Amino acid sequence: MTTRERVATSDTGLIARMILRRVAIGIGMLAVVSLLVFFATQALPGDIARQLLGQTATPEQLARIRSELGLDRPAIVQYLDWVSGLVTGNLGDSLASGTPVSELLAVRVSNTAALVAISAAITLPLGVLLGTLAARRSGSWQDVSISSLMQGILALPEFVVGIVLVAVFAGLFGLVPPTSPLDPREAALAQGDLLVLPVATMVLIATPHLTESVKTLVRDQLAGDHVRWARLSGIRESRILGRYALRNVAGPSAQVGGVTINYLLGGTVAVEAVYSFPGIGSALVAAVAGRDIVVVQAIAMGVATVLVVTFLLADLIGILTDPRLRSTR
Amino acid sequence: MSGRMGGGFARDLTITVGRHGSVVLDGTGIEIAPGQVVGLAGETGSGKSTLGLAMLGHLGPGLIAQSGIAVVAGRPILDAHSPVDPARLRDERGRTVSYVPQDPGSALNPGIRVGVSFAEVLRAHGVADAEARCAELFGAVGLRAEGQFARRYPHELSGGQQQRVAIAIAFALDPALVVMDEPTTGLDVTTKHRVVELVRRLASERDAGVLFISHDLQLLLGLTDRIAVMHGGAIVEEGRPDALLTSATHPYTRKLIGSLPSASARPERPDLESAPAVLEVSAVSARHRRVEVTHEVSFSVPRGGCLAIVGESGSGKTTTARAIAGLHADFGGAVRLHGVDLAHDVSARTQAQRRDIQYVFQNPWGSLNPRRRIGASIAIVARRLRGLGRAEAEEAAVRALEAVGLRADHAVALPQRLSGGQRQRAALARALVARPEVLVCDEITSSLDLSVQAEVVALLSNLQEEFGMAMVFITHDLALASEVAGQTVVLKDGFVVEQGLTSAVLARPSHPYTAQLVAAASASYRSAP
Amino acid sequence: MTSLDVPDITTPIHDRHTGSLLRAMLVDPRAWAGAVAVVAVVVVTLLGPLIAPTPPGEFVARAYAAPAPGLPLGADNLGRDVLSRVLVGGGAFLVEGLIAAALGIGVGVVLGMLIGISGRRTAGFLLFLSDSVMVIPQILLVLIILAAFGANPVTLTVSVALAQIAYTARVVNAATQGVVTEDYFRAARASGAGRAGLLFREVLPNIIGVVLVEFGVRLSVCFVALASLSYLGFSSGAVSWGAMIHENQGGITLQPLAVFAPVIMIAVFLLGMNLVRDALARAVAGRSAR
């Protein structure tokens, strides 16, 4: 009873505390991810030296390179060293080429960022729109056909969707280039024709999940007691959709939006491979194939950081739009 | 408003599931005059909600009106033979006929302030002065005194306050008819009575008809000008409350009236004061997430005796009961059985201690594993707690089922096949099969229909005598407590405010809160002969 | 007591839930369509190595040769028989996917149930850990492990399985919460049921529908992951559908069949699985609605 009576209306101090709490959780998650990434790649197998030098290396050679790379130190020291490097922006040097990772990835990061940003800018509104439409006509042929199409796409690997698009739009119609070898001297956004197919693929693979989730959320709101009562009080349907349904799904939709960004970032791996797109995803595949774990670690931490920040923003939207989240705890 | 035709009526309403499905309303009708409160009584599935919603022109999914009309303020709201224009129907809803939902906690839009919810309804009907009307109506339902209510969100209000907001919204546009669908279900006894007073006052002040749907006949007897009793999709009896009490003719109505708990006709139990205590609760202070919810609750139950714990929701009565059963382990103080301190968590108690205290839960829909047959659910307890073999345990289960008035072949049923009353009997059988010393019954009748409630209470008294158990009976209903328990403990906000023989508590309540409860319990009978 | 509230159960009472899922699916045409697709692909894959006309590594024609008599699907980028390669290219993929999903779901279900019945602090911490894992896209998680251990049948299967655990644990934990807060669970605790008894007699039977649907989801995800990995160059067999697609992508206009034969195998299989899984989900939802 006492918590119910407590008035927490627009309590900025409370909101600030909640945001700080979320930030702390986010940092904690990054710490867990860093432990996972580091110990999975470096500490467990523990023999980068042999990978670098091959099976024929002599023990002396191995020992020398281990001490050069600091691999002979205790794992925890190596970890702290690595983390402090990450925090200060030193991502280490590539094992394969010896160049600093930051230098190696700079252009690729901007390419992938352009790809993901454009795809998200299309996917997020599109998914919400389609999901809302399907929810309003739940059970109708429009709903069923949107839903089946989405489920079908969702069932396929990203690269299969990409290949089909290549075959149709590049092969059959010759409308756009089949691959996207971006020129590193130019900005990705200036090479729009090369972005068309990768973006289309990303949108196609990320929209279904968002659409289905938004549909479920909106449908549940529309089936709720408060909507029923609003109808029985003579409130117009358009108003009900806006104020009684969509308004209340903003928070959970933001969470789904975060998952969509997660899909998009994961999708870059396959999509960049399909189109030979010079981005982070293709760099990761090359690094894994070459066992270049320094590059792999840097990419993993970068992607995880972007996603933690994304989910933080999603939480923020939830806190700001759902008064219940503001008062409990 | 002068010249307005108030109230509303329904005539010859037949509503079926699909075109040829089962009949929900069977050519029935009702009339509500302006300023009148008409009660609509009946059990779950009697069709009372369907009739209420029909007054708003709303049919549930799959329902079809085959014949009849519903008219409010002289305007047709539902007509089986000429459909009402949807745009006009929308405008009539909220303005001419309005609705108060069962659970305002979920019916108020959680994302907007309650004042905005109020304004939305006015806006939908093109009424401008939302703020002034909001202040007026919130005042009329008694919310003004407590401050900036309009700026609060629904979750910041108590259940009673939420219901007041819902009533304010329903009366916002001075409707001719307000349909209230079990509006007091989740509320405490005292809150319930305040809401009922409010409804009476608003109806007569604003000259609105009120159709008050409830399964609680007691409540309707004290509240309404007229009561219609529904059974099997038709109104089987209708009349003034006092007339209904004295001269009901339909057997169903008589059964309903017969099952009303009577505050005076309490069986005087043999004096058990001198019997040794089987269960002692000593200074139990239970915590929920570090917040203390009960404060040094102490009482003892003599062998074969029955003690009632009475209190509203949130008073800590269920927590106390769970502490006894070891299902709520976070408490200070002690629970003793035969003078022996019990471990706080049930998993740390001995098998014999577990056997000796059995617990029956409030909700019979959740207390039996839906994937296990009734008989197996009972037999497994006999095997675990009495160490019986498989065959013996199954036999014991069947005997327990028969003892609670079920049949042997209920043993092979899954819980879904049973009605609420039957499930509660099965849950009792599961407790009895352990042959406990103490039976803890947590509001075990509150989710049952009234007539079933009376049967279960009668059964319980018989069983207690037959098995010689002590019993702790948790309830929010003082009248019910007086029927079964020799001693009563009254809890409020986690404190024991009254304790003693039930007869003494009823006759000479010492705490003002208990006096209020006693008054609320007897208010229901003000029109009783 | 006048009436005993005993209804008309004069006919023997049958248990209606055993097999009801299967029965619901048997009358669902979409489940049938999906099952036929899946079985067709599985049969082709099982019999493939026996009926392949030539060894998959043998050069039989010029690169990207068009279909011809004796070469029904044409040749690939190195002049090898596409039909033979499609027939043998799915075996490892199917086996690894099945094992990965089974491993992931097995560990995930047990972990999820344990989180579900453990105390607030422990559960909170474990959920925080699983959230942290889930913040990394799955494919990235798998690639991290492959970077450390290299790609072989065991690392592929295990890494894909590991990537599923957090997801399954979360779903199962939510379902378990639904059971733990029910009174029948408390009743079982009060009657002295042990931890194993609680998990396997009270919780599991009541979440089995969720577990089955989750297994379906995990199967699809594992197959998608393995197909993608093999397309990216991480596969265990010498021949695999994903790798074929990658190898022949450059000749997609010259010899589309070299790309589309394996694409169709993968697509038919996954779409079929999806139909079966959805039918299962509908059946489970229908059962709990009763």
CSV table of N, CA and C in Angstrom, one decimal, chain A residues 1 3-10 221 224-237 239 243-245 247-248 321-329, chain B residues 53 56 58 90 93-94 97-101 103 106-113 116-117 120-121 123-125 151-153 155-159 161 166 169 181:
chain,number,residue,atom,x,y,z
A,1,MET,N,0.8,-1.2,0.0
A,1,MET,CA,0.0,0.0,0.0
A,1,MET,C,0.9,1.3,0.0
A,3,THR,N,3.9,1.7,-1.2
A,3,THR,CA,4.5,2.0,-2.5
A,3,THR,C,3.5,2.5,-3.5
A,4,ARG,N,2.3,2.1,-3.4
A,4,ARG,CA,1.3,2.5,-4.3
A,4,ARG,C,1.0,4.0,-4.1
A,5,GLU,N,1.0,4.4,-2.8
A,5,GLU,CA,0.6,5.7,-2.5
A,5,GLU,C,1.7,6.7,-2.8
A,6,ARG,N,2.9,6.2,-2.9
A,6,ARG,CA,4.0,7.1,-3.2
A,6,ARG,C,3.8,7.8,-4.6
A,7,VAL,N,4.0,9.0,-4.6
A,7,VAL,CA,3.9,9.8,-5.9
A,7,VAL,C,5.2,10.0,-6.4
A,8,ALA,N,5.5,9.5,-7.6
A,8,ALA,CA,6.8,9.6,-8.2
A,8,ALA,C,6.7,10.4,-9.5
A,9,THR,N,5.7,11.2,-9.7
A,9,THR,CA,5.4,11.8,-10.9
A,9,THR,C,6.6,12.8,-11.3
A,10,SER,N,7.1,12.5,-12.5
A,10,SER,CA,8.2,13.3,-13.1
A,10,SER,C,9.3,13.6,-12.1
A,221,GLN,N,-2.1,-5.1,-26.5
A,221,GLN,CA,-2.7,-3.9,-26.0
A,221,GLN,C,-4.2,-3.7,-26.5
A,224,GLY,N,-6.6,-5.6,-24.6
A,224,GLY,CA,-6.5,-5.3,-23.1
A,224,GLY,C,-7.8,-4.7,-22.6
A,225,ASP,N,-8.0,-4.8,-21.3
A,225,ASP,CA,-9.1,-4.3,-20.6
A,225,ASP,C,-9.3,-2.8,-20.8
A,226,HIS,N,-8.1,-2.1,-20.9
A,226,HIS,CA,-8.2,-0.6,-21.0
A,226,HIS,C,-8.7,-0.2,-22.3
A,227,VAL,N,-8.4,-1.0,-23.4
A,227,VAL,CA,-8.9,-0.7,-24.7
A,227,VAL,C,-10.4,-1.0,-24.8
A,228,ARG,N,-10.8,-2.1,-24.1
A,228,ARG,CA,-12.2,-2.5,-24.1
A,228,ARG,C,-13.0,-1.4,-23.5
A,229,TRP,N,-12.5,-0.9,-22.3
A,229,TRP,CA,-13.3,0.1,-21.6
A,229,TRP,C,-13.3,1.4,-22.4
A,230,ALA,N,-12.2,1.7,-23.1
A,230,ALA,CA,-12.2,3.0,-23.9
A,230,ALA,C,-13.2,2.8,-25.0
A,231,ARG,N,-13.4,1.6,-25.6
A,231,ARG,CA,-14.4,1.4,-26.6
A,231,ARG,C,-15.8,1.6,-26.0
A,232,LEU,N,-15.9,1.1,-24.8
A,232,LEU,CA,-17.3,1.2,-24.2
A,232,LEU,C,-17.5,2.6,-23.7
A,233,SER,N,-16.5,3.4,-23.7
A,233,SER,CA,-16.7,4.8,-23.3
A,233,SER,C,-16.8,5.7,-24.6
A,234,GLY,N,-16.9,5.1,-25.7
A,234,GLY,CA,-17.1,5.9,-26.9
A,234,GLY,C,-15.9,6.6,-27.5
A,235,ILE,N,-14.7,6.1,-27.1
A,235,ILE,CA,-13.5,6.8,-27.7
A,235,ILE,C,-13.2,6.2,-29.1
A,236,ARG,N,-12.8,7.1,-30.0
A,236,ARG,CA,-12.6,6.7,-31.4
A,236,ARG,C,-11.5,5.8,-31.6
A,237,GLU,N,-11.6,4.9,-32.6
A,237,GLU,CA,-10.6,3.9,-32.9
A,237,GLU,C,-9.2,4.5,-33.1
A,239,ARG,N,-8.0,7.2,-32.0
A,239,ARG,CA,-7.4,7.6,-30.7
A,239,ARG,C,-7.0,6.5,-29.9
A,243,ARG,N,-3.3,6.5,-28.5
A,243,ARG,CA,-3.1,6.8,-27.0
A,243,ARG,C,-3.1,5.6,-26.1
A,244,TYR,N,-3.9,4.6,-26.6
A,244,TYR,CA,-4.1,3.4,-25.7
A,244,TYR,C,-3.3,2.2,-26.0
A,245,ALA,N,-2.9,2.2,-27.3
A,245,ALA,CA,-2.1,1.0,-27.7
A,245,ALA,C,-0.6,1.4,-28.0
A,247,ARG,N,1.1,4.1,-27.6
A,247,ARG,CA,1.8,4.8,-26.6
A,247,ARG,C,2.4,3.8,-25.5
A,248,ASN,N,1.6,2.8,-25.2
A,248,ASN,CA,2.0,1.9,-24.2
A,248,ASN,C,3.0,0.8,-24.7
A,321,THR,N,8.7,6.5,-21.0
A,321,THR,CA,7.3,6.4,-21.5
A,321,THR,C,6.5,5.6,-20.6
A,322,ASP,N,7.0,4.8,-19.7
A,322,ASP,CA,6.2,4.0,-18.9
A,322,ASP,C,6.3,4.4,-17.4
A,323,PRO,N,5.2,5.1,-16.9
A,323,PRO,CA,5.3,5.6,-15.6
A,323,PRO,C,5.5,4.5,-14.5
A,324,ARG,N,5.1,3.3,-14.9
A,324,ARG,CA,5.2,2.2,-13.9
A,324,ARG,C,6.7,1.9,-13.6
A,325,LEU,N,7.5,2.0,-14.7
A,325,LEU,CA,8.9,1.7,-14.5
A,325,LEU,C,9.6,2.7,-13.7
A,326,ARG,N,9.0,3.9,-13.6
A,326,ARG,CA,9.6,5.0,-12.8
A,326,ARG,C,9.4,4.8,-11.3
A,327,SER,N,8.3,4.2,-10.9
A,327,SER,CA,8.0,4.2,-9.5
A,327,SER,C,8.4,3.0,-8.8
A,328,THR,N,8.3,1.8,-9.4
A,328,THR,CA,8.7,0.6,-8.7
A,328,THR,C,10.2,0.6,-8.9
A,329,ARG,N,10.9,0.5,-7.8
A,329,ARG,CA,12.3,0.6,-7.7
A,329,ARG,C,12.9,1.9,-8.1
B,53,LEU,N,-23.5,-5.9,-20.8
B,53,LEU,CA,-22.8,-5.4,-22.0
B,53,LEU,C,-23.7,-5.1,-23.1
B,56,LEU,N,-24.9,-1.8,-23.4
B,56,LEU,CA,-24.0,-0.8,-24.1
B,56,LEU,C,-23.8,-1.2,-25.6
B,58,HIS,N,-22.8,-3.9,-26.8
B,58,HIS,CA,-21.6,-4.7,-27.0
B,58,HIS,C,-21.8,-6.2,-26.9
B,90,ARG,N,-21.2,4.7,-31.0
B,90,ARG,CA,-19.9,5.2,-30.4
B,90,ARG,C,-20.3,6.4,-29.6
B,93,ARG,N,-22.2,5.7,-26.3
B,93,ARG,CA,-21.4,5.0,-25.3
B,93,ARG,C,-20.6,6.1,-24.6
B,94,GLY,N,-20.6,6.1,-23.3
B,94,GLY,CA,-19.9,7.2,-22.6
B,94,GLY,C,-20.8,8.4,-22.3
B,97,VAL,N,-24.9,6.0,-22.1
B,97,VAL,CA,-24.8,4.8,-21.3
B,97,VAL,C,-23.3,4.6,-21.0
B,98,SER,N,-22.9,4.3,-19.8
B,98,SER,CA,-21.5,4.2,-19.5
B,98,SER,C,-21.2,2.9,-18.7
B,99,TYR,N,-20.0,2.6,-18.5
B,99,TYR,CA,-19.6,1.3,-18.0
B,99,TYR,C,-18.5,1.5,-16.9
B,100,VAL,N,-18.7,0.7,-15.9
B,100,VAL,CA,-17.6,0.7,-14.8
B,100,VAL,C,-17.1,-0.7,-14.8
B,101,PRO,N,-15.8,-0.9,-15.1
B,101,PRO,CA,-15.2,-2.2,-15.3
B,101,PRO,C,-15.0,-2.9,-14.0
B,103,ASP,N,-12.2,-4.6,-13.0
B,103,ASP,CA,-10.9,-4.4,-12.4
B,103,ASP,C,-10.3,-3.1,-13.0
B,106,SER,N,-6.6,-2.7,-14.3
B,106,SER,CA,-6.2,-3.0,-15.6
B,106,SER,C,-7.0,-2.3,-16.7
B,107,ALA,N,-8.1,-1.7,-16.3
B,107,ALA,CA,-8.9,-1.0,-17.3
B,107,ALA,C,-8.6,0.5,-17.5
B,108,LEU,N,-7.9,1.0,-16.5
B,108,LEU,CA,-7.4,2.4,-16.7
B,108,LEU,C,-6.1,2.3,-17.5
B,109,ASN,N,-6.0,3.2,-18.5
B,109,ASN,CA,-4.8,3.2,-19.3
B,109,ASN,C,-3.6,3.4,-18.5
B,110,PRO,N,-2.6,2.5,-18.4
B,110,PRO,CA,-1.5,2.6,-17.4
B,110,PRO,C,-0.6,3.7,-17.8
B,111,GLY,N,-0.6,4.1,-19.1
B,111,GLY,CA,0.5,5.1,-19.5
B,111,GLY,C,0.1,6.5,-19.4
B,112,ILE,N,-1.2,6.8,-19.0
B,112,ILE,CA,-1.6,8.3,-18.9
B,112,ILE,C,-2.2,8.5,-17.6
B,113,ARG,N,-2.1,9.8,-17.2
B,113,ARG,CA,-2.6,10.2,-15.8
B,113,ARG,C,-4.1,10.0,-15.8
B,116,VAL,N,-6.1,12.6,-17.4
B,116,VAL,CA,-6.1,12.6,-18.8
B,116,VAL,C,-7.1,11.5,-19.3
B,117,SER,N,-7.1,10.4,-18.6
B,117,SER,CA,-8.1,9.4,-18.9
B,117,SER,C,-9.5,10.0,-18.9
B,120,GLU,N,-10.0,12.3,-21.9
B,120,GLU,CA,-10.2,11.6,-23.1
B,120,GLU,C,-11.6,11.3,-23.4
B,121,VAL,N,-12.4,10.9,-22.4
B,121,VAL,CA,-13.8,10.5,-22.6
B,121,VAL,C,-14.6,11.8,-23.0
B,123,ARG,N,-13.4,14.5,-24.4
B,123,ARG,CA,-12.9,14.9,-25.7
B,123,ARG,C,-13.6,14.1,-26.8
B,124,ALA,N,-13.8,12.8,-26.6
B,124,ALA,CA,-14.4,11.9,-27.6
B,124,ALA,C,-15.8,12.3,-27.9
B,125,HIS,N,-16.4,13.0,-26.9
B,125,HIS,CA,-17.8,13.4,-27.1
B,125,HIS,C,-17.9,14.9,-27.3
B,151,ARG,N,-3.5,14.2,-11.4
B,151,ARG,CA,-2.1,14.1,-12.0
B,151,ARG,C,-1.4,12.8,-11.7
B,152,ARG,N,-2.1,11.9,-11.0
B,152,ARG,CA,-1.5,10.6,-10.7
B,152,ARG,C,-1.7,9.6,-11.8
B,153,TYR,N,-0.8,8.6,-11.9
B,153,TYR,CA,-1.0,7.5,-12.8
B,153,TYR,C,-1.8,6.4,-12.0
B,155,HIS,N,-1.3,3.3,-11.4
B,155,HIS,CA,-0.6,2.5,-10.5
B,155,HIS,C,-0.2,3.2,-9.2
B,156,GLU,N,-0.4,4.5,-9.1
B,156,GLU,CA,-0.1,5.2,-7.9
B,156,GLU,C,-1.3,5.3,-7.0
B,157,LEU,N,-2.4,4.7,-7.4
B,157,LEU,CA,-3.6,4.7,-6.6
B,157,LEU,C,-3.9,3.4,-6.0
B,158,SER,N,-4.6,3.4,-4.9
B,158,SER,CA,-5.1,2.1,-4.3
B,158,SER,C,-6.3,1.6,-5.1
B,159,GLY,N,-6.6,0.3,-4.9
B,159,GLY,CA,-7.7,-0.3,-5.6
B,159,GLY,C,-9.0,0.5,-5.4
B,161,GLN,N,-9.3,3.7,-4.7
B,161,GLN,CA,-9.2,5.0,-5.4
B,161,GLN,C,-9.3,4.8,-6.9
B,166,ALA,N,-12.7,5.4,-11.8
B,166,ALA,CA,-13.5,4.7,-12.8
B,166,ALA,C,-15.0,5.2,-12.7
B,169,ILE,N,-15.3,8.7,-14.0
B,169,ILE,CA,-15.3,8.7,-15.5
B,169,ILE,C,-16.7,8.3,-16.0
B,181,ASP,N,-20.0,-3.6,-13.7
B,181,ASP,CA,-19.7,-5.0,-13.8
B,181,ASP,C,-18.9,-5.5,-12.7
